[in-house]
Short mmCIF file of C-alpha atoms in Angstrom, two decimals:
data_model
loop_
_atom_site.label_atom_id
_atom_site.label_comp_id
_atom_site.label_asym_id
_atom_site.label_seq_id
_atom_site.Cartn_x
_atom_site.Cartn_y
_atom_site.Cartn_z
CA MET A 112 90.32 81.92 111.56
CA SER A 113 93.44 83.81 112.71
CA LEU A 114 96.34 85.70 111.12
CA LEU A 115 99.70 83.91 111.11
CA LEU A 116 103.05 85.08 109.75
CA VAL A 117 106.14 82.90 109.24
CA GLY A 118 109.22 84.47 107.68
CA LEU A 119 112.88 85.31 107.69
CA SER A 120 114.76 88.53 106.99
CA HIS A 121 118.11 90.26 107.26
CA ARG A 122 117.42 90.59 110.99
CA SER A 123 117.01 86.86 111.57
CA ALA A 124 119.19 85.17 108.94
CA PRO A 125 122.69 85.63 107.51
CA VAL A 126 123.10 86.86 103.95
CA SER A 127 124.26 83.42 102.81
CA VAL A 128 120.89 81.93 103.83
CA LEU A 129 118.85 84.80 102.39
CA GLU A 130 120.67 84.47 99.07
CA ARG A 131 119.74 80.81 98.78
CA ALA A 132 116.17 81.32 100.00
CA SER A 133 115.22 84.05 97.52
CA LEU A 134 111.98 83.39 95.57
CA ALA A 135 111.48 84.07 91.88
CA ALA A 136 108.08 85.41 90.74
CA ASP A 137 106.80 82.06 89.48
CA THR A 138 107.94 80.39 92.71
CA GLN A 139 105.99 82.94 94.74
CA ALA A 140 102.84 82.11 92.80
CA LYS A 141 103.32 78.37 93.37
CA LEU A 142 103.98 78.97 97.08
CA LEU A 143 100.69 80.87 97.41
CA GLN A 144 98.72 78.21 95.60
CA ASP A 145 100.23 75.42 97.68
CA THR A 146 99.61 77.37 100.90
CA LEU A 147 95.95 77.78 100.05
CA ALA A 148 95.73 74.07 99.26
CA ALA A 149 97.12 73.25 102.71
CA GLU A 150 94.51 72.29 105.30
CA PRO A 151 95.09 75.01 107.94
CA ALA A 152 95.07 77.99 105.53
CA ALA A 153 92.10 79.83 104.05
CA GLU A 154 94.02 82.85 102.66
CA ALA A 155 97.66 83.51 101.80
CA ALA A 156 99.99 86.33 100.73
CA VAL A 157 103.77 86.41 100.32
CA LEU A 158 106.05 89.43 100.75
CA ALA A 159 109.37 88.61 99.07
CA THR A 160 112.08 91.27 98.72
CA CYS A 161 115.85 91.21 98.45
CA ASN A 162 116.16 90.91 102.21
CA ARG A 163 112.98 89.23 103.44
CA ILE A 164 110.57 86.40 102.71
CA GLU A 165 107.33 86.46 104.70
CA LEU A 166 104.33 84.18 104.27
CA TYR A 167 101.03 85.46 105.69
CA ALA A 168 98.01 83.19 106.08
CA ASP A 169 94.59 83.04 107.70
CA VAL A 170 94.68 79.74 109.60
CA ASP A 171 92.32 77.84 111.88
CA LYS A 172 95.06 76.03 113.85
CA PHE A 173 98.16 77.78 115.19
CA HIS A 174 100.61 74.91 115.64
CA ALA A 175 99.52 73.10 112.48
CA GLY A 176 99.71 76.40 110.62
CA VAL A 177 103.27 77.13 111.79
CA ALA A 178 104.40 73.64 110.81
CA GLU A 179 102.72 73.82 107.39
CA LEU A 180 103.93 77.33 106.51
CA SER A 181 107.49 76.54 107.62
CA THR A 182 107.51 73.38 105.51
CA LEU A 183 106.18 75.22 102.47
CA LEU A 184 108.81 77.97 102.81
CA ALA A 185 111.53 75.33 102.96
CA GLN A 186 110.17 73.45 99.95
CA HIS A 187 109.86 76.49 97.71
CA SER A 188 113.01 78.29 98.82
CA GLY A 189 115.20 75.25 98.30
CA VAL A 190 116.71 75.53 101.79
CA GLY A 191 116.17 72.45 103.94
CA LEU A 192 113.69 72.77 106.79
CA ASP A 193 116.26 71.82 109.44
CA GLU A 194 118.62 74.50 108.19
CA LEU A 195 115.90 77.12 107.68
CA THR A 196 114.03 76.70 110.99
CA PRO A 197 116.55 78.46 113.29
CA TYR A 198 116.22 81.63 111.22
CA LEU A 199 112.42 81.73 111.00
CA TYR A 200 110.29 84.06 113.09
CA VAL A 201 106.59 83.58 113.86
CA HIS A 202 104.04 86.31 114.60
CA TYR A 203 100.38 85.70 115.40
CA GLU A 204 97.31 87.93 115.35
CA ASP A 205 98.09 91.48 116.61
CA ARG A 206 101.85 90.81 116.59
CA ALA A 207 101.64 89.86 112.92
CA VAL A 208 99.70 93.05 112.18
CA HIS A 209 102.25 95.09 114.14
CA HIS A 210 105.10 93.51 112.19
CA LEU A 211 103.62 94.23 108.75
CA PHE A 212 102.75 97.82 109.69
CA SER A 213 106.31 98.32 110.96
CA VAL A 214 107.67 96.88 107.72
CA ALA A 215 105.41 99.21 105.69
CA CYS A 216 106.79 102.22 107.58
CA GLY A 217 110.37 101.20 106.91
CA LEU A 218 111.13 100.42 110.55
CA ASP A 219 112.28 96.90 109.71
CA SER A 220 114.29 97.83 106.61
CA MET A 221 118.07 97.66 106.37
CA VAL A 222 118.03 101.42 105.88
CA VAL A 223 115.34 102.63 108.26
CA GLY A 224 112.64 104.69 106.60
CA GLU A 225 113.26 103.65 102.99
CA GLY A 226 110.06 103.92 101.00
CA GLN A 227 110.53 101.25 98.34
CA ILE A 228 108.94 98.64 100.61
CA LEU A 229 105.52 100.22 100.01
CA GLY A 230 105.71 99.28 96.33
CA GLN A 231 106.72 95.75 97.27
CA ILE A 232 103.77 95.43 99.67
CA LYS A 233 101.48 96.69 96.92
CA ASP A 234 102.92 94.06 94.55
CA ALA A 235 102.39 91.34 97.17
CA LEU A 236 98.73 92.34 97.54
CA ALA A 237 98.26 92.48 93.76
CA LEU A 238 99.66 88.96 93.38
CA GLY A 239 97.36 87.63 96.10
CA GLN A 240 94.38 89.29 94.45
CA GLU A 241 95.35 88.04 90.99
CA LEU A 242 95.64 84.45 92.22
CA HIS A 243 92.57 84.81 94.50
CA THR A 244 94.59 83.73 97.54
CA ALA A 245 94.04 86.99 99.44
CA GLY A 246 90.55 87.12 100.94
CA ARG A 247 88.86 89.57 103.26
CA LEU A 248 91.44 89.47 106.09
CA LEU A 249 94.58 89.81 103.98
CA ASN A 250 93.01 92.37 101.64
CA ASP A 251 92.11 94.50 104.65
CA LEU A 252 95.52 93.93 106.26
CA PHE A 253 97.67 94.83 103.26
CA GLN A 254 95.46 97.76 102.23
CA GLN A 255 95.75 99.15 105.74
CA ALA A 256 99.52 98.53 105.80
CA LEU A 257 99.86 100.68 102.68
CA ARG A 258 97.84 103.47 104.32
CA VAL A 259 99.88 103.26 107.53
CA GLY A 260 103.15 103.40 105.58
CA LYS A 261 102.00 106.46 103.64
CA ARG A 262 100.87 108.10 106.86
CA ALA A 263 104.26 107.52 108.49
CA HIS A 264 106.09 109.07 105.54
CA SER A 265 103.76 112.08 105.34
CA GLU A 266 103.48 112.86 109.08
CA THR A 267 107.05 112.22 110.27
CA GLY A 268 110.62 112.78 109.19
CA ILE A 269 111.29 109.09 108.69
CA ASP A 270 112.17 109.84 105.03
CA ARG A 271 115.00 112.06 106.21
CA ALA A 272 116.03 109.60 108.90
CA GLY A 273 116.79 106.84 106.44
CA GLN A 274 117.24 107.19 102.71
CA SER A 275 116.57 104.59 100.07
CA LEU A 276 119.09 101.81 99.70
CA VAL A 277 120.40 103.45 96.53
CA THR A 278 120.95 106.87 98.10
CA PHE A 279 122.43 105.42 101.24
CA GLY A 280 124.67 103.11 99.20
CA LEU A 281 126.03 106.02 97.17
CA GLU A 282 126.71 107.91 100.37
CA GLN A 283 128.74 104.96 101.60
CA LEU A 284 130.69 104.84 98.34
CA ALA A 285 131.41 108.55 98.74
CA ASP A 286 132.78 107.71 102.20
CA GLY A 287 130.46 110.16 103.92
CA GLY A 288 131.38 113.11 101.72
CA ASP A 289 129.17 115.23 99.46
CA THR A 290 127.65 112.70 97.06
CA ALA A 291 127.04 115.25 94.30
CA ALA A 292 130.62 116.48 94.41
CA TRP A 293 131.90 112.91 94.45
CA ALA A 294 129.72 111.80 91.49
CA LYS A 295 130.12 114.88 89.29
CA GLY A 296 131.56 114.04 85.89
CA LYS A 297 131.84 110.30 86.59
CA ARG A 298 130.82 107.50 84.25
CA ALA A 299 128.37 104.96 85.70
CA LEU A 300 127.50 101.43 84.60
CA VAL A 301 124.08 100.14 85.74
CA ILE A 302 123.60 96.39 85.38
CA GLY A 303 119.92 95.40 85.31
CA ALA A 304 116.81 97.31 84.26
CA GLY A 305 114.28 96.34 86.94
CA SER A 306 112.71 98.62 89.53
CA MET A 307 115.78 98.87 91.78
CA SER A 308 118.17 99.36 88.86
CA SER A 309 115.87 102.03 87.41
CA LEU A 310 115.81 103.78 90.76
CA ALA A 311 119.61 103.58 90.90
CA ALA A 312 119.94 105.06 87.40
CA ALA A 313 117.56 107.92 88.20
CA THR A 314 119.38 108.62 91.46
CA LEU A 315 122.76 108.64 89.73
CA ALA A 316 121.42 111.08 87.12
CA ARG A 317 120.10 113.42 89.84
CA THR A 318 123.40 113.13 91.68
CA GLY A 319 125.24 114.49 88.65
CA VAL A 320 127.13 111.73 86.87
CA ALA A 321 128.07 112.63 83.33
CA GLU A 322 127.10 109.37 81.65
CA ILE A 323 125.12 106.22 82.43
CA VAL A 324 125.47 102.95 80.53
CA VAL A 325 122.64 100.46 81.08
CA ALA A 326 123.23 96.74 80.53
CA ASN A 327 120.47 94.15 80.74
CA ARG A 328 119.79 90.65 79.47
CA THR A 329 116.80 92.03 77.57
CA ARG A 330 118.20 94.81 75.42
CA ALA A 331 114.79 96.43 74.90
CA ARG A 332 114.35 97.07 78.63
CA ALA A 333 117.81 98.63 78.85
CA GLU A 334 116.99 100.87 75.88
CA ARG A 335 113.69 101.92 77.44
CA LEU A 336 115.44 102.94 80.66
CA ALA A 337 118.04 104.88 78.67
CA GLU A 338 115.25 106.67 76.77
CA ILE A 339 113.64 107.75 80.04
CA LEU A 340 116.96 109.11 81.31
CA ASN A 341 117.50 111.01 78.04
CA GLN A 342 114.07 112.65 77.95
CA PRO A 343 114.05 116.43 77.38
CA GLY A 344 114.06 118.41 80.59
CA SER A 345 115.81 115.64 82.51
CA THR A 346 119.08 116.01 84.40
CA GLY A 347 121.30 116.31 81.33
CA THR A 348 123.08 113.04 82.03
CA ARG A 349 123.80 111.09 78.82
CA ALA A 350 122.53 107.51 78.78
CA HIS A 351 122.68 104.58 76.38
CA ALA A 352 122.09 100.82 76.46
CA VAL A 353 124.45 97.93 75.76
CA GLU A 354 124.26 94.15 75.64
CA MET A 355 125.32 92.14 78.69
CA ALA A 356 128.18 90.76 76.60
CA GLU A 357 129.63 94.30 76.47
CA VAL A 358 129.87 94.63 80.27
CA PRO A 359 133.58 93.61 80.49
CA GLY A 360 134.52 96.37 78.07
CA GLU A 361 132.29 98.95 79.76
CA LEU A 362 133.78 97.97 83.11
CA THR A 363 137.19 99.24 81.98
CA ARG A 364 135.71 102.72 81.38
CA ALA A 365 133.39 102.95 84.41
CA ASP A 366 133.97 104.87 87.64
CA ILE A 367 130.82 103.61 89.35
CA VAL A 368 129.02 100.29 88.92
CA VAL A 369 125.58 99.57 90.36
CA SER A 370 124.25 96.04 89.91
CA CYS A 371 120.84 94.64 90.79
CA THR A 372 119.68 91.70 88.69
CA GLY A 373 117.68 88.57 89.37
CA ALA A 374 120.60 86.31 88.49
CA THR A 375 121.16 83.28 90.69
CA GLY A 376 124.94 83.41 90.18
CA LEU A 377 127.59 86.13 90.16
CA VAL A 378 127.32 88.80 87.46
CA LEU A 379 130.76 90.26 88.18
CA THR A 380 133.51 87.97 89.43
CA ALA A 381 136.58 89.27 91.22
CA GLU A 382 138.63 88.13 88.22
CA ALA A 383 136.47 90.24 85.86
CA VAL A 384 136.92 93.32 88.05
CA ALA A 385 140.65 92.67 88.31
CA GLY A 386 140.85 92.32 84.54
CA ALA A 387 139.06 95.63 84.02
CA LEU A 388 141.53 97.36 86.32
CA GLY A 389 144.51 95.67 84.74
CA ALA A 390 145.40 93.85 87.97
CA ASP A 391 147.71 90.88 87.67
CA ARG A 392 145.81 88.57 90.02
CA VAL A 393 142.98 88.31 92.54
CA PRO A 394 144.24 88.46 96.15
CA ALA A 395 144.00 85.27 98.19
CA GLY A 396 140.64 84.69 99.86
CA GLY A 397 138.83 86.64 97.19
CA GLU A 398 136.12 84.11 96.45
CA ALA A 399 132.53 84.96 97.48
CA SER A 400 132.18 82.50 100.31
CA GLY A 401 130.59 84.38 103.18
CA LEU A 402 131.37 87.76 104.66
CA ILE A 403 132.85 90.50 102.49
CA PRO A 404 136.65 90.61 102.93
CA ALA A 405 138.28 93.75 104.31
CA GLN A 406 138.23 96.68 101.90
CA SER A 407 141.41 97.61 100.07
CA THR A 408 143.22 100.78 100.98
CA GLY A 409 144.41 103.59 98.74
CA PRO A 410 142.65 105.78 96.14
CA VAL A 411 139.36 104.42 94.79
CA ARG A 412 139.45 103.78 91.05
CA LEU A 413 136.22 101.77 90.84
CA ALA A 414 133.21 102.07 93.17
CA LEU A 415 130.88 99.05 93.22
CA LEU A 416 127.35 99.05 94.66
CA ASP A 417 125.68 95.62 94.82
CA LEU A 418 121.97 95.85 95.62
CA ALA A 419 121.07 92.31 94.57
CA MET A 420 120.01 89.36 96.70
CA PRO A 421 121.56 86.92 96.03
CA ARG A 422 124.61 89.10 95.42
CA ASP A 423 125.68 90.05 91.91
CA ILE A 424 129.29 91.04 92.67
CA ASP A 425 131.97 88.74 94.05
CA GLY A 426 132.91 89.85 97.55
CA GLY A 427 136.53 89.19 96.73
CA ALA A 428 136.56 92.31 94.53
CA ALA A 429 136.74 94.37 97.71
CA ARG A 430 140.33 93.22 98.25
CA LEU A 431 141.53 94.58 94.94
CA ASP A 432 143.62 97.75 95.05
CA GLY A 433 141.55 100.76 94.07
CA VAL A 434 138.15 99.07 94.53
CA ARG A 435 135.47 100.03 97.03
CA LEU A 436 132.53 97.61 97.37
CA VAL A 437 129.27 98.30 99.19
CA ASP A 438 126.61 95.58 99.33
CA ILE A 439 123.41 94.75 101.18
CA GLU A 440 125.25 93.40 104.20
CA SER A 441 127.59 96.35 104.62
CA LEU A 442 124.63 98.75 104.18
CA ALA A 443 122.88 97.06 107.09
CA GLU A 444 125.94 97.48 109.29
CA ALA A 445 126.45 101.12 108.26
CA SER A 446 122.85 102.11 108.95
CA ALA A 447 122.67 100.56 112.42
CA ASP A 448 123.75 103.73 114.25
CA ALA A 449 122.04 106.36 112.13
CA PRO A 450 120.64 109.29 114.19
CA MET A 451 116.89 108.85 113.80
CA ALA A 452 115.56 108.09 117.28
CA ALA A 453 112.92 110.85 117.45
CA ASP A 454 111.43 110.02 114.04
CA VAL A 455 111.46 106.30 114.79
CA ASP A 456 109.66 106.86 118.10
CA GLN A 457 107.00 108.93 116.35
CA VAL A 458 106.46 106.23 113.72
CA ARG A 459 106.27 103.54 116.39
CA THR A 460 103.47 105.49 118.05
CA ILE A 461 101.61 105.65 114.73
CA VAL A 462 102.07 101.89 114.26
CA ALA A 463 100.79 101.12 117.77
CA ASP A 464 97.69 103.28 117.24
CA GLU A 465 96.99 101.75 113.83
CA VAL A 466 97.39 98.19 115.12
CA ALA A 467 94.83 98.89 117.86
CA ALA A 468 92.43 100.46 115.35
CA PHE A 469 92.84 97.58 112.90
CA GLY A 470 92.19 95.01 115.62
CA ALA A 471 89.08 96.83 116.79
CA ALA A 472 87.77 97.10 113.22
CA GLN A 473 88.38 93.42 112.55
CA ARG A 474 86.68 92.36 115.78
CA ALA A 475 83.73 94.63 115.04
CA ALA A 476 83.52 93.26 111.50
CA HIS A 477 83.51 89.73 112.90
CA ILE A 478 80.22 90.33 114.70
CA THR A 479 78.53 92.26 111.87
CA PRO A 480 77.23 89.13 110.04
CA THR A 481 75.66 87.93 113.30
CA VAL A 482 73.96 91.31 113.86
CA VAL A 483 72.71 91.33 110.26
CA ALA A 484 71.41 87.78 110.68
CA LEU A 485 69.61 88.83 113.88
CA ARG A 486 67.92 91.77 112.19
CA THR A 487 67.01 89.56 109.22
CA MET A 488 65.41 87.08 111.59
CA ALA A 489 63.50 89.90 113.34
CA ALA A 490 62.27 91.23 110.00
CA GLY A 491 61.04 87.75 109.14
CA VAL A 492 59.15 87.51 112.46
CA VAL A 493 57.50 90.87 111.76
CA ALA A 494 56.50 89.79 108.25
CA ASP A 495 55.02 86.52 109.54
CA GLU A 496 53.01 88.30 112.23
CA ILE A 497 51.67 90.90 109.80
CA ALA A 498 50.63 88.09 107.45
CA ARG A 499 48.87 86.34 110.37
CA LEU A 500 47.14 89.62 111.26
CA ASP A 501 45.86 89.93 107.72
CA GLY A 502 44.19 86.54 108.11
CA ARG A 503 42.54 87.48 111.40
CA LEU A 504 41.50 91.02 110.39
CA PRO A 505 40.83 90.89 106.67
CA ASP A 506 38.78 94.11 106.74
CA LEU A 507 41.73 96.37 107.58
CA ASP A 508 42.22 99.07 104.96
CA GLU A 509 45.67 99.84 103.54
CA LYS A 510 46.23 102.85 105.79
CA GLN A 511 45.44 100.89 108.96
CA ARG A 512 47.59 97.96 107.87
CA ALA A 513 50.54 100.25 107.05
CA GLU A 514 50.26 101.97 110.45
CA ILE A 515 50.23 98.65 112.32
CA THR A 516 53.17 97.34 110.28
CA GLN A 517 55.20 100.49 110.93
CA THR A 518 54.42 100.36 114.66
CA VAL A 519 55.50 96.73 114.99
CA ARG A 520 58.71 97.40 113.09
CA ARG A 521 59.45 100.44 115.28
CA VAL A 522 59.01 98.37 118.43
CA VAL A 523 61.34 95.64 117.15
CA ASP A 524 63.95 98.18 116.00
CA LYS A 525 63.92 99.92 119.39
CA LEU A 526 64.26 96.63 121.23
CA LEU A 527 67.21 95.57 119.07
CA HIS A 528 68.97 98.94 118.79
CA ALA A 529 70.63 99.16 122.21
CA PRO A 530 71.84 95.53 122.41
CA THR A 531 73.20 95.48 118.84
CA VAL A 532 75.04 98.78 119.26
CA ARG A 533 76.44 97.64 122.60
CA VAL A 534 77.49 94.22 121.32
CA LYS A 535 79.42 95.88 118.47
CA GLN A 536 81.21 98.06 121.00
CA LEU A 537 82.04 95.11 123.21
CA ALA A 538 83.14 92.97 120.28
CA SER A 539 85.64 95.63 119.14
CA GLU A 540 87.51 95.40 122.43
CA PRO A 541 90.27 92.82 123.07
CA GLY A 542 88.72 89.50 124.00
CA GLY A 543 85.40 90.46 122.46
CA ALA A 544 85.26 87.64 119.91
CA GLY A 545 82.92 85.58 122.09
CA TYR A 546 80.06 88.06 121.87
CA ALA A 547 79.12 86.89 118.39
CA ASP A 548 78.82 83.32 119.68
CA ALA A 549 76.72 84.52 122.62
CA LEU A 550 74.38 86.43 120.33
CA ARG A 551 73.90 83.43 118.07
CA GLU A 552 73.19 81.21 121.08
CA LEU A 553 70.77 83.59 122.81
CA PHE A 554 68.68 84.21 119.71
CA ASP A 555 69.06 80.70 118.29
CA LEU A 556 70.37 82.07 114.99
CA ASP A 557 70.94 79.67 112.12
CA PRO A 558 74.74 79.39 111.59
CA GLN A 559 74.13 78.96 107.86
CA THR A 560 72.41 82.34 107.72
CA VAL A 561 75.37 84.02 109.44
CA ALA A 562 77.79 82.28 107.09
CA ALA A 563 75.76 83.42 104.08
CA VAL A 564 76.04 87.04 105.23
CA SER A 565 79.80 86.61 105.66
CA ARG A 566 80.17 85.20 102.15
CA ALA A 567 78.13 88.01 100.65
CA ASP A 568 80.35 90.55 102.41
CA LEU A 569 83.51 88.78 101.22
CA ASN A 570 82.32 88.68 97.62
CA ASP A 571 81.41 92.37 97.53
CA PRO A 572 83.50 93.68 94.59
CA ASN A 573 83.76 97.14 96.20
CA ARG A 574 85.13 95.85 99.49
CA GLY A 575 88.70 96.84 100.33
CA ARG A 576 89.13 99.25 97.42
CA SER A 577 91.12 102.37 98.22
#
């Protein structure tokens, strides 16, 4: 079996395609189950964020696997296969490992170095484990990706090189100025109460806004987030929750709006923003039908940060006088030239080293069941010969029998030690997968015995725990 990745992201597909291809949580679960039911796949995991959808699988046939995974992505995303195919990328074996490790380090993020992706990788692994679609390979892969990402953030300055989407978005709204000075005393409206919205609210509070209003479809979640922001010893920012129906009214009093919901349609239309500002009409071309229109000029009365995919805020709002809109697409463009070359190079070195180590460990693990089966066979030969000796020399006392048994076992262990150690070393090198087959052939090992060892290793409840 071999690792295969088929996916699309902000680097390969336009925002309009990513918006339509986004996967809800229940759709992700169905995608995993259907992938595992497909003939080429033995394991599956899906990494779905606001700007990427990646399907990982352990497959026995490359071309059939690519075709099957591509078809499944099209079926569950709702984007036709013909339309989706030009934007898909495929990575196989070490290249797939390299890609996931790079993603975990934030090298493939819109804002390089952002750390939120680690939580999303952890969620992807948890879903695969919950549905029992992630087996030995994908458990090892995603666990190691989490470790590599943490290593990159602890050993390099990649955190400084690229901030989280929220922080970077606020910097763009502040037009490159001091974010704290820009935000001080302002009133913020946060729409949504999920992980990204919670991060946005916490960041706004640390930045120094005077008040945060949280709106969410589930009032209880909005109230819980407001309670956290109001806890004693916090930043001092006042926070309270409102119903989604109250958003139009709150919009008239807000200076900053951050929106990140799971809605499939617009949460704020250009007309709603215009109404809140008292504008007479929406400028021509204001509908959300592709790229964000050119930003309006003049003093900013309302700053909008859209972190949702698909987008929450109508792109046409950017053309309104006094409105500044920053969204996922504009964040990607703004972060392209950030000065982070030295940190990125250091992280790339870490990724390359970790990919090599992971490959070696996987290749070594591949031969371990064969080595165990060989030693099991040798132990059986020793036991049979000792039993035969007992029949021929029934007068041996216990001490003599124990000495003979120990001697025979020592001889067998010494004969097997050098070749088994060496075969593990050879198998860990690139191209070493054939050594397990050679060992099975030379010693006429029962394939069922080797498979039984592999299954026992896979079912070990302590395997892969960190």
